Each structure stands twice: as C-alpha cells, then as structure tokens.
Short mmCIF file of C-alpha atoms in Angstrom, two decimals:
data_model
loop_
_atom_site.label_atom_id
_atom_site.label_comp_id
_atom_site.label_asym_id
_atom_site.label_seq_id
_atom_site.Cartn_x
_atom_site.Cartn_y
_atom_site.Cartn_z
CA UNK E 1 24.89 -39.64 145.04
CA UNK E 2 24.45 -36.54 143.54
CA UNK E 3 24.73 -38.25 139.66
CA UNK E 4 21.92 -40.55 141.28
CA UNK E 5 19.50 -37.56 142.68
CA UNK E 6 20.63 -35.48 139.09
CA UNK E 7 18.80 -38.78 137.18
CA UNK E 8 16.21 -38.57 139.55
CA UNK E 9 15.28 -35.12 139.08
CA UNK E 10 15.35 -35.30 135.04
CA UNK E 11 13.43 -38.26 135.00
CA UNK E 12 10.72 -37.10 137.34
CA UNK E 13 10.65 -33.81 135.15
CA UNK E 14 10.19 -35.69 131.95
CA UNK E 15 7.20 -37.82 133.45
CA UNK E 16 5.29 -34.29 133.99
CA UNK E 17 6.55 -33.25 130.67
CA UNK E 18 4.38 -36.64 129.69
CA UNK E 19 1.45 -36.17 131.88
CA UNK E 20 0.79 -33.07 130.46
CA UNK E 21 0.53 -34.59 126.60
CA UNK E 22 -3.07 -35.71 126.98
CA UNK E 23 -4.40 -32.20 128.15
CA UNK E 24 -2.29 -30.30 125.25
CA UNK E 25 -3.61 -32.49 122.86
CA UNK E 26 -7.47 -31.73 124.39
CA UNK E 27 -7.09 -28.32 123.63
CA UNK E 28 -8.01 -27.99 120.54
CA UNK E 29 -11.05 -30.50 121.00
CA UNK E 30 -11.88 -28.26 124.37
CA UNK E 31 -12.27 -25.00 122.58
CA UNK E 32 -13.65 -25.98 119.26
CA UNK E 33 -16.57 -27.23 121.97
CA UNK E 34 -16.42 -24.55 123.98
CA UNK E 35 -16.94 -22.28 121.07
CA UNK E 36 -19.74 -24.34 119.06
CA UNK E 37 -21.50 -26.18 121.41
CA UNK E 38 -21.57 -24.89 125.22
CA UNK E 39 -21.75 -21.30 123.96
CA UNK E 40 -24.42 -21.64 121.29
CA UNK E 41 -26.21 -23.93 123.81
CA UNK E 42 -25.59 -20.68 126.20
CA UNK E 43 -27.52 -18.33 123.54
CA UNK E 44 -30.05 -20.92 122.76
CA UNK E 45 -30.81 -21.50 126.58
CA UNK E 46 -31.20 -17.95 127.15
CA UNK E 47 -33.79 -17.07 124.10
CA UNK E 48 -35.66 -19.59 124.98
CA UNK E 49 -36.43 -17.61 128.28
CA UNK E 50 -37.68 -13.91 126.30
CA UNK E 51 -40.36 -12.24 126.19
CA UNK E 52 -41.22 -10.03 123.72
CA UNK E 53 -40.51 -6.13 123.50
CA UNK E 54 -42.06 -2.92 122.81
CA UNK E 55 -41.38 -3.55 118.98
CA UNK E 56 -42.28 -5.78 116.92
CA UNK E 57 -39.35 -8.84 116.48
CA UNK E 58 -37.49 -7.33 119.74
CA UNK E 59 -37.39 -9.58 122.74
CA UNK E 60 -36.27 -8.99 126.35
CA UNK E 61 -35.16 -11.08 128.96
CA UNK E 62 -37.44 -11.82 131.47
CA UNK E 63 -36.20 -15.26 132.46
CA UNK E 64 -39.71 -16.89 131.76
CA UNK E 65 -39.28 -20.60 132.01
CA UNK E 66 -42.94 -21.08 131.16
CA UNK E 67 -41.74 -20.85 127.95
CA UNK E 68 -40.90 -24.30 127.82
CA UNK E 69 -44.00 -25.87 128.99
CA UNK E 70 -45.97 -23.39 126.69
CA UNK E 71 -43.79 -24.74 123.49
CA UNK E 72 -44.08 -28.05 124.31
CA UNK E 73 -47.81 -27.98 125.07
CA UNK E 74 -48.72 -26.05 121.76
CA UNK E 75 -46.43 -28.57 119.53
CA UNK E 76 -46.67 -31.66 121.20
CA UNK E 77 -48.56 -33.29 118.07
CA UNK E 78 -45.34 -31.71 116.08
CA UNK E 79 -43.49 -34.06 119.02
CA UNK E 80 -45.31 -37.25 118.76
CA UNK E 81 -44.86 -37.39 115.03
CA UNK E 82 -41.63 -36.68 114.64
CA UNK E 83 -40.73 -39.69 117.04
CA UNK E 84 -43.20 -42.12 115.33
CA UNK E 85 -41.69 -41.13 111.80
CA UNK E 86 -38.47 -41.31 113.08
CA UNK E 87 -39.40 -44.93 115.02
CA UNK E 88 -40.72 -46.65 111.85
CA UNK E 89 -37.71 -44.85 109.84
CA UNK E 90 -35.24 -46.61 111.62
CA UNK E 91 -36.85 -49.80 112.09
CA UNK E 92 -37.28 -50.43 108.31
CA UNK E 93 -33.68 -48.86 108.10
CA UNK E 94 -32.95 -51.53 109.89
CA UNK E 95 -34.88 -54.32 108.02
CA UNK E 96 -32.32 -53.24 105.06
CA UNK E 97 -29.42 -52.60 105.90
CA UNK E 98 -28.36 -55.61 108.22
CA UNK E 99 -29.66 -58.00 105.11
CA UNK E 100 -27.47 -55.69 102.96
CA UNK E 101 -24.17 -55.25 105.65
CA UNK E 102 -24.61 -59.02 106.27
CA UNK E 103 -23.78 -59.81 102.48
CA UNK E 104 -21.42 -57.48 101.91
CA UNK E 105 -19.40 -58.50 105.26
CA UNK E 106 -19.61 -62.38 104.35
CA UNK E 107 -20.91 -62.98 100.89
CA UNK E 108 -19.34 -60.16 98.75
CA UNK E 109 -15.78 -61.03 98.04
CA UNK E 110 -13.31 -59.22 95.46
CA UNK E 111 -17.25 -56.77 94.89
CA UNK E 112 -17.00 -55.83 98.64
CA UNK E 113 -15.46 -52.24 98.35
CA UNK E 114 -17.79 -51.43 95.06
CA UNK E 115 -20.78 -52.37 97.14
CA UNK E 116 -19.31 -50.18 100.07
CA UNK E 117 -18.65 -47.25 97.48
CA UNK E 118 -22.11 -47.55 95.99
CA UNK E 119 -23.55 -47.42 100.32
CA UNK E 120 -22.14 -44.17 100.29
CA UNK E 121 -22.39 -43.67 96.92
CA UNK E 122 -25.77 -40.91 97.68
CA UNK E 123 -23.67 -38.66 99.98
CA UNK E 124 -22.02 -37.36 96.42
CA UNK E 125 -25.51 -35.83 95.94
CA UNK E 126 -27.30 -33.13 97.57
CA UNK E 127 -29.49 -34.36 100.59
CA UNK E 128 -31.97 -31.65 98.99
CA UNK E 129 -31.80 -33.00 96.06
CA UNK E 130 -32.47 -36.47 96.72
CA UNK E 131 -35.38 -35.69 98.61
CA UNK E 132 -37.48 -33.96 95.40
CA UNK E 133 -36.02 -37.22 93.37
CA UNK E 134 -38.69 -39.06 95.56
CA UNK E 135 -41.29 -36.78 94.64
CA UNK E 136 -40.85 -38.20 91.19
CA UNK E 137 -40.11 -41.66 92.51
CA UNK E 138 -43.76 -41.91 93.85
CA UNK E 139 -45.67 -39.38 91.73
CA UNK E 140 -48.07 -40.03 89.73
CA UNK E 141 -45.71 -40.84 86.47
CA UNK E 142 -43.45 -43.06 88.60
CA UNK E 143 -43.15 -46.40 88.17
CA UNK E 144 -43.95 -47.63 92.17
CA UNK E 145 -47.42 -46.35 91.48
CA UNK E 146 -47.57 -47.70 88.08
CA UNK E 147 -46.63 -50.88 89.26
CA UNK E 148 -48.37 -50.79 93.03
CA UNK E 149 -51.91 -49.84 90.78
CA UNK E 150 -50.78 -52.55 88.02
CA UNK E 151 -50.53 -54.91 91.13
CA UNK E 152 -54.05 -53.90 92.19
CA UNK E 153 -53.21 -53.36 95.81
CA UNK E 154 -53.75 -49.70 95.63
CA UNK E 155 -56.65 -47.87 93.70
CA UNK E 156 -56.56 -45.31 91.09
CA UNK E 157 -57.67 -42.84 93.93
CA UNK E 158 -54.71 -43.40 95.90
CA UNK E 159 -51.72 -41.11 95.72
CA UNK E 160 -48.12 -41.75 97.30
CA UNK E 161 -46.88 -38.29 97.24
CA UNK E 162 -48.23 -35.58 99.77
CA UNK E 163 -48.21 -38.26 102.37
CA UNK E 164 -47.21 -40.00 105.54
CA UNK E 165 -45.99 -42.65 103.72
CA UNK E 166 -43.85 -40.86 101.56
CA UNK E 167 -42.35 -38.79 104.48
CA UNK E 168 -41.31 -42.03 106.36
CA UNK E 169 -40.08 -43.56 102.87
CA UNK E 170 -37.77 -40.28 101.76
CA UNK E 171 -36.62 -40.48 105.64
CA UNK E 172 -35.79 -44.37 105.57
CA UNK E 173 -33.81 -43.83 101.96
CA UNK E 174 -31.88 -40.67 103.77
CA UNK E 175 -30.39 -42.48 106.58
CA UNK E 176 -30.02 -45.50 105.55
CA UNK E 177 -26.02 -45.31 105.05
CA UNK E 178 -26.11 -44.34 108.59
CA UNK E 179 -27.76 -47.67 109.29
CA UNK E 180 -25.71 -49.68 107.35
CA UNK E 181 -22.22 -48.75 107.94
CA UNK E 182 -21.93 -49.48 111.61
CA UNK E 183 -23.58 -52.95 111.13
CA UNK E 184 -20.57 -54.16 108.34
CA UNK E 185 -18.14 -52.71 110.90
CA UNK E 186 -19.79 -55.18 114.06
CA UNK E 187 -20.39 -57.54 111.29
CA UNK E 188 -16.87 -57.72 109.36
CA UNK E 189 -14.99 -58.04 112.18
CA UNK E 190 -16.63 -61.06 113.51
CA UNK E 191 -13.94 -64.13 113.55
CA UNK E 192 -15.19 -66.54 110.79
CA UNK E 193 -14.07 -69.16 112.99
CA UNK E 194 -16.37 -68.31 115.91
CA UNK E 195 -19.09 -69.04 112.83
CA UNK E 196 -17.71 -72.62 111.88
CA UNK E 197 -17.24 -73.32 115.93
CA UNK E 198 -20.95 -72.90 116.10
CA UNK E 199 -21.52 -75.35 112.83
CA UNK E 200 -19.03 -77.61 114.54
CA UNK E 201 -21.30 -78.17 117.04
CA UNK E 202 -24.47 -79.07 115.50
CA UNK E 203 -25.85 -75.47 115.15
CA UNK E 204 -27.75 -75.21 111.97
CA UNK E 205 -27.84 -71.48 110.09
CA UNK E 206 -30.83 -69.68 111.87
CA UNK E 207 -28.91 -71.03 115.27
CA UNK E 208 -25.33 -69.87 114.51
CA UNK E 209 -27.47 -66.42 113.99
CA UNK E 210 -29.04 -65.98 116.68
CA UNK E 211 -26.93 -67.28 118.83
CA UNK E 212 -23.70 -65.79 117.76
CA UNK E 213 -24.14 -63.45 114.64
CA UNK E 214 -26.96 -61.31 116.35
CA UNK E 215 -25.26 -60.61 119.84
CA UNK E 216 -22.03 -60.18 118.21
CA UNK E 217 -23.23 -57.32 115.97
CA UNK E 218 -25.34 -55.49 117.98
CA UNK E 219 -23.07 -52.68 118.78
CA UNK E 220 -23.71 -51.99 115.26
CA UNK E 221 -27.14 -52.35 115.60
CA UNK E 222 -27.40 -49.97 119.06
CA UNK E 223 -24.92 -47.32 116.77
CA UNK E 224 -26.99 -47.65 113.61
CA UNK E 225 -30.63 -47.15 115.33
CA UNK E 226 -29.30 -43.85 117.19
CA UNK E 227 -27.58 -42.89 114.08
CA UNK E 228 -30.79 -43.22 112.39
CA UNK E 229 -33.02 -42.00 114.85
CA UNK E 230 -31.37 -39.15 116.07
CA UNK E 231 -31.13 -36.75 113.04
CA UNK E 232 -34.21 -38.53 111.94
CA UNK E 233 -36.49 -37.38 114.89
CA UNK E 234 -34.99 -33.50 114.06
CA UNK E 235 -34.98 -33.66 110.05
CA UNK E 236 -38.01 -31.25 108.16
CA UNK E 237 -36.80 -31.49 104.76
CA UNK E 238 -38.56 -34.58 104.14
CA UNK E 239 -41.78 -33.51 105.74
CA UNK E 240 -41.62 -30.11 103.90
CA UNK E 241 -41.51 -31.50 100.22
CA UNK E 242 -42.76 -34.70 100.96
CA UNK E 243 -45.64 -34.37 103.04
CA UNK E 244 -48.93 -31.73 103.67
CA UNK E 245 -49.70 -30.05 106.70
CA UNK E 246 -50.82 -33.18 108.80
CA UNK E 247 -47.04 -34.72 108.34
CA UNK E 248 -45.59 -31.58 109.54
CA UNK E 249 -42.59 -32.62 111.75
CA UNK E 250 -41.48 -31.00 115.34
CA UNK E 251 -38.15 -29.13 112.66
CA UNK E 252 -41.04 -28.01 110.18
CA UNK E 253 -42.91 -26.12 113.56
CA UNK E 254 -39.05 -24.68 114.53
CA UNK E 255 -38.29 -23.92 111.01
CA UNK E 256 -41.52 -21.73 111.17
CA UNK E 257 -41.00 -20.03 114.36
CA UNK E 258 -38.00 -18.81 113.19
CA UNK E 259 -38.41 -17.49 109.47
CA UNK E 260 -41.90 -16.69 109.78
CA UNK E 261 -43.73 -16.14 112.73
CA UNK E 262 -40.37 -14.29 114.19
CA UNK E 263 -41.03 -16.77 117.56
CA UNK E 264 -37.57 -16.32 118.85
CA UNK E 265 -38.09 -17.85 122.44
CA UNK E 266 -40.86 -20.20 121.20
CA UNK E 267 -38.29 -21.88 118.80
CA UNK E 268 -35.26 -21.83 120.94
CA UNK E 269 -37.17 -23.61 123.84
CA UNK E 270 -39.00 -26.38 121.31
CA UNK E 271 -34.69 -26.73 119.47
CA UNK E 272 -33.90 -27.19 123.52
CA UNK E 273 -36.76 -29.77 124.48
CA UNK E 274 -36.07 -31.69 121.38
CA UNK E 275 -32.53 -31.68 121.27
CA UNK E 276 -32.78 -33.13 125.45
CA UNK E 277 -35.06 -35.54 124.92
CA UNK E 278 -32.93 -37.21 122.23
CA UNK E 279 -29.77 -36.57 123.84
CA UNK E 280 -31.91 -38.54 126.75
CA UNK E 281 -32.81 -41.70 124.34
CA UNK E 282 -28.59 -41.19 123.44
CA UNK E 283 -27.75 -41.59 127.10
CA UNK E 284 -29.70 -44.64 127.51
CA UNK E 285 -27.40 -46.14 124.90
CA UNK E 286 -23.39 -44.40 125.31
CA UNK E 287 -22.52 -46.82 128.14
CA UNK E 288 -22.82 -49.53 126.08
CA UNK E 289 -21.47 -47.99 123.36
CA UNK E 290 -18.96 -47.06 124.61
CA UNK E 291 -18.25 -50.61 125.88
CA UNK E 292 -18.27 -52.05 122.57
CA UNK E 293 -14.91 -51.39 120.09
CA UNK E 294 -13.79 -47.93 118.73
CA UNK E 295 -14.86 -47.99 115.74
CA UNK E 296 -18.50 -47.57 117.19
CA UNK E 297 -17.77 -45.11 119.29
CA UNK E 298 -16.22 -43.29 116.64
CA UNK E 299 -19.27 -43.04 114.04
CA UNK E 300 -21.81 -42.84 117.01
CA UNK E 301 -20.16 -39.64 118.53
CA UNK E 302 -20.94 -36.73 115.50
CA UNK E 303 -24.13 -37.75 115.34
CA UNK E 304 -25.31 -39.42 119.12
CA UNK E 305 -22.71 -37.70 121.45
CA UNK E 306 -23.90 -36.39 124.97
CA UNK E 307 -22.12 -35.45 128.18
CA UNK E 308 -22.04 -38.97 129.19
CA UNK E 309 -19.92 -39.58 126.31
CA UNK E 310 -17.60 -36.44 126.69
CA UNK E 311 -16.85 -37.04 130.03
CA UNK E 312 -16.10 -40.84 129.88
CA UNK E 313 -13.76 -39.99 126.76
CA UNK E 314 -12.25 -37.37 128.97
CA UNK E 315 -11.53 -39.94 131.90
CA UNK E 316 -10.35 -42.25 129.86
CA UNK E 317 -7.82 -40.04 127.68
CA UNK E 318 -6.68 -37.78 130.59
CA UNK E 319 -6.17 -41.25 132.63
CA UNK E 320 -3.79 -42.90 129.66
CA UNK E 321 -5.82 -45.66 129.84
CA UNK E 322 -6.85 -45.50 126.05
CA UNK E 323 -5.08 -43.00 124.64
CA UNK E 324 -6.20 -43.67 120.69
CA UNK E 325 -9.93 -42.85 122.00
CA UNK E 326 -8.15 -38.69 121.36
CA UNK E 327 -9.53 -38.87 117.66
CA UNK E 328 -13.01 -39.79 118.36
CA UNK E 329 -13.22 -37.25 120.94
CA UNK E 330 -11.63 -34.86 118.40
CA UNK E 331 -14.35 -36.44 115.74
CA UNK E 332 -16.82 -35.74 118.64
CA UNK E 333 -15.67 -31.64 119.01
CA UNK E 334 -16.10 -31.24 115.09
CA UNK E 335 -19.21 -32.46 114.74
CA UNK E 336 -20.81 -32.16 117.77
CA UNK E 337 -22.56 -29.18 117.21
CA UNK E 338 -24.19 -30.44 113.55
CA UNK E 339 -26.90 -32.43 114.96
CA UNK E 340 -28.87 -33.31 118.19
CA UNK E 341 -28.39 -30.71 120.02
CA UNK E 342 -27.57 -27.31 118.34
CA UNK E 343 -30.10 -27.42 115.37
CA UNK E 344 -31.99 -30.34 117.10
#
C-alpha cells in the first residue's frame, strides 16, 4: 500500500513538473515582449499626452489627450494617402506575386529552389539602395521612360520620378517578396491529387482554379496582404526618395516632427494612431489566419501580429494543444517591435 502511495506521489510530482514546462518556455519570449513592446508602447503613449514646457524641446506630462485629435486632424491627408498607396501597392503585389508563386509551386520543376532564391535575393541589398536604384530606372536616362515615349504612351514632358507612380512602384517592388512567399507556401501545400480529381469531374482549368486552387490558397493571400499592406502604410523611404511634397505619407510626417520640428508629443500621437489603425486591420484577419496552417501564422506574426494573435497563441501553448506554436511565439516576440506598432 505504501509502495502504491509512493508511486502515485511520484507520478503526481512528475505531472506538475511537466505542467510548468510551457510556462518556462514562454518566459524568455514574455520578457523580450515586455522589454521591447510593452515598455516602448508605454513610453510612446506617455509622450503623446505631453505639452511644451518653458524651454525649447522640453515637454511636461499634462495628460492632454487632445493631442491625438489635433495630430490626426492636421495629418488626415497623409493618413489617407498612406493607406491609399499601401492598398494600391498591395493589389499590384498580389497581381504580380500570385502568377509567380503559382509558377514556382507547380511549373518550376528542378528550378524551384533557384527561383525561390531569386525571390529573396533583393533582401541581400540594402532597402535604401534598392529604392535609390528606382530613381535611375524611372529617370530620364532609364529604359522605362524611353520605351514608354518610344511607344507614344507618354509625352516628352511627362516625368515618372518625383510622382505618385514612382512611390507606388517602389513600395510594390520592395514588399513583393512578402507577398510571394506566403502565397508560395499555400500553393505548394495543395495536393496535386485534388487538382486531378477536379479534372476527373470534368472541370476545366479555369473552374479548377476558381473552385479549388484559389480557395485553398486563401491563407497565403491573407498573410501576404497583411505582410505587404501593414509595413507599406508606414513606409517613408519610398515617398522621401521617389516622391515630391505632394506625395508625402504619414511616415514622413512622423519623421519630420521627431527630427525637424521636434514635436515629440505630436509625433508620438501620430505613431500611436497609425499603429492602432493598422493593428485593427490585422485583428480583423488574425482569427482567420490563426485557423490556418502554422507556416502562415509564423510569417504573419512578425509584421501583422496584435493582441488577439498573442493571447490566442498563449492560450493554445499553455493548454498544451499545439506546443509547436511556441516557435511562432518566439518569432512574434522577437520581431513584434520592428513593424506595425513601434515604428508605425
């Protein structure tokens, strides 16, 4: 009897130790998230309610929440322009990336790995240098404008640089891999037998794509849209280099307020509003993404994550239902502050 009691006590202690393992695994990610997300957000929110002090560049905490209204009202055109440019760039990126990802997934054969390397190859070059290169591509000596003028599609007085077209083109190009990789992931996981079955049921190629391929690839479409739209809406490099004063985006306004006007409360308020708006959009799609495969969650987390994603992951990890999502949470904690919230 004593032996049975000892065995039961040993088993109970072992179960308790196992139940603490998920929490121990979460500890580094939670610490990282607290340090690089919670504290900066608190500082950002605290700065946004300050007012100017007696000296230039000095601000005191007065809890003036009207800063949010004033900042949003003054930068409303830039907000609208940022989301418009981001939406257009996202649509163009989807239109370009879907055929590319489809070809890599189903038609590339032995060249699949080579094509995937070419997709991510631009990341080996600085974001700034890639954007500057577009000033040469779209410049007066570039082949684009020469071809368009040779085809009489634009007049000799039309310029492509320092325009909204150049800004959208730069954003589309720079964020194209973020759309392509999730799409490829979803398409590559489609079982070819499903497509063959569609043909056996007398569906033509277009019907198979519309009824089978496209619905099964929607997780990649959602993830790619978030990965492209959210950072694109906060981008300021493309508008700074390829645009003009009439194409400035909200990121340019925030940068100017921080570095030139030295309006820290206004810049912080704009950053918080921009982050909040983008994360509302991410929240709308987060549940649909989390219901899909782990790969899409992994790629989406670093850029489009939000509180809904965090607590859904935590709940599943602690409950022991999907322990492999721990890796997703680590990626989320390590990259959360890079896009969407801290830098807008």
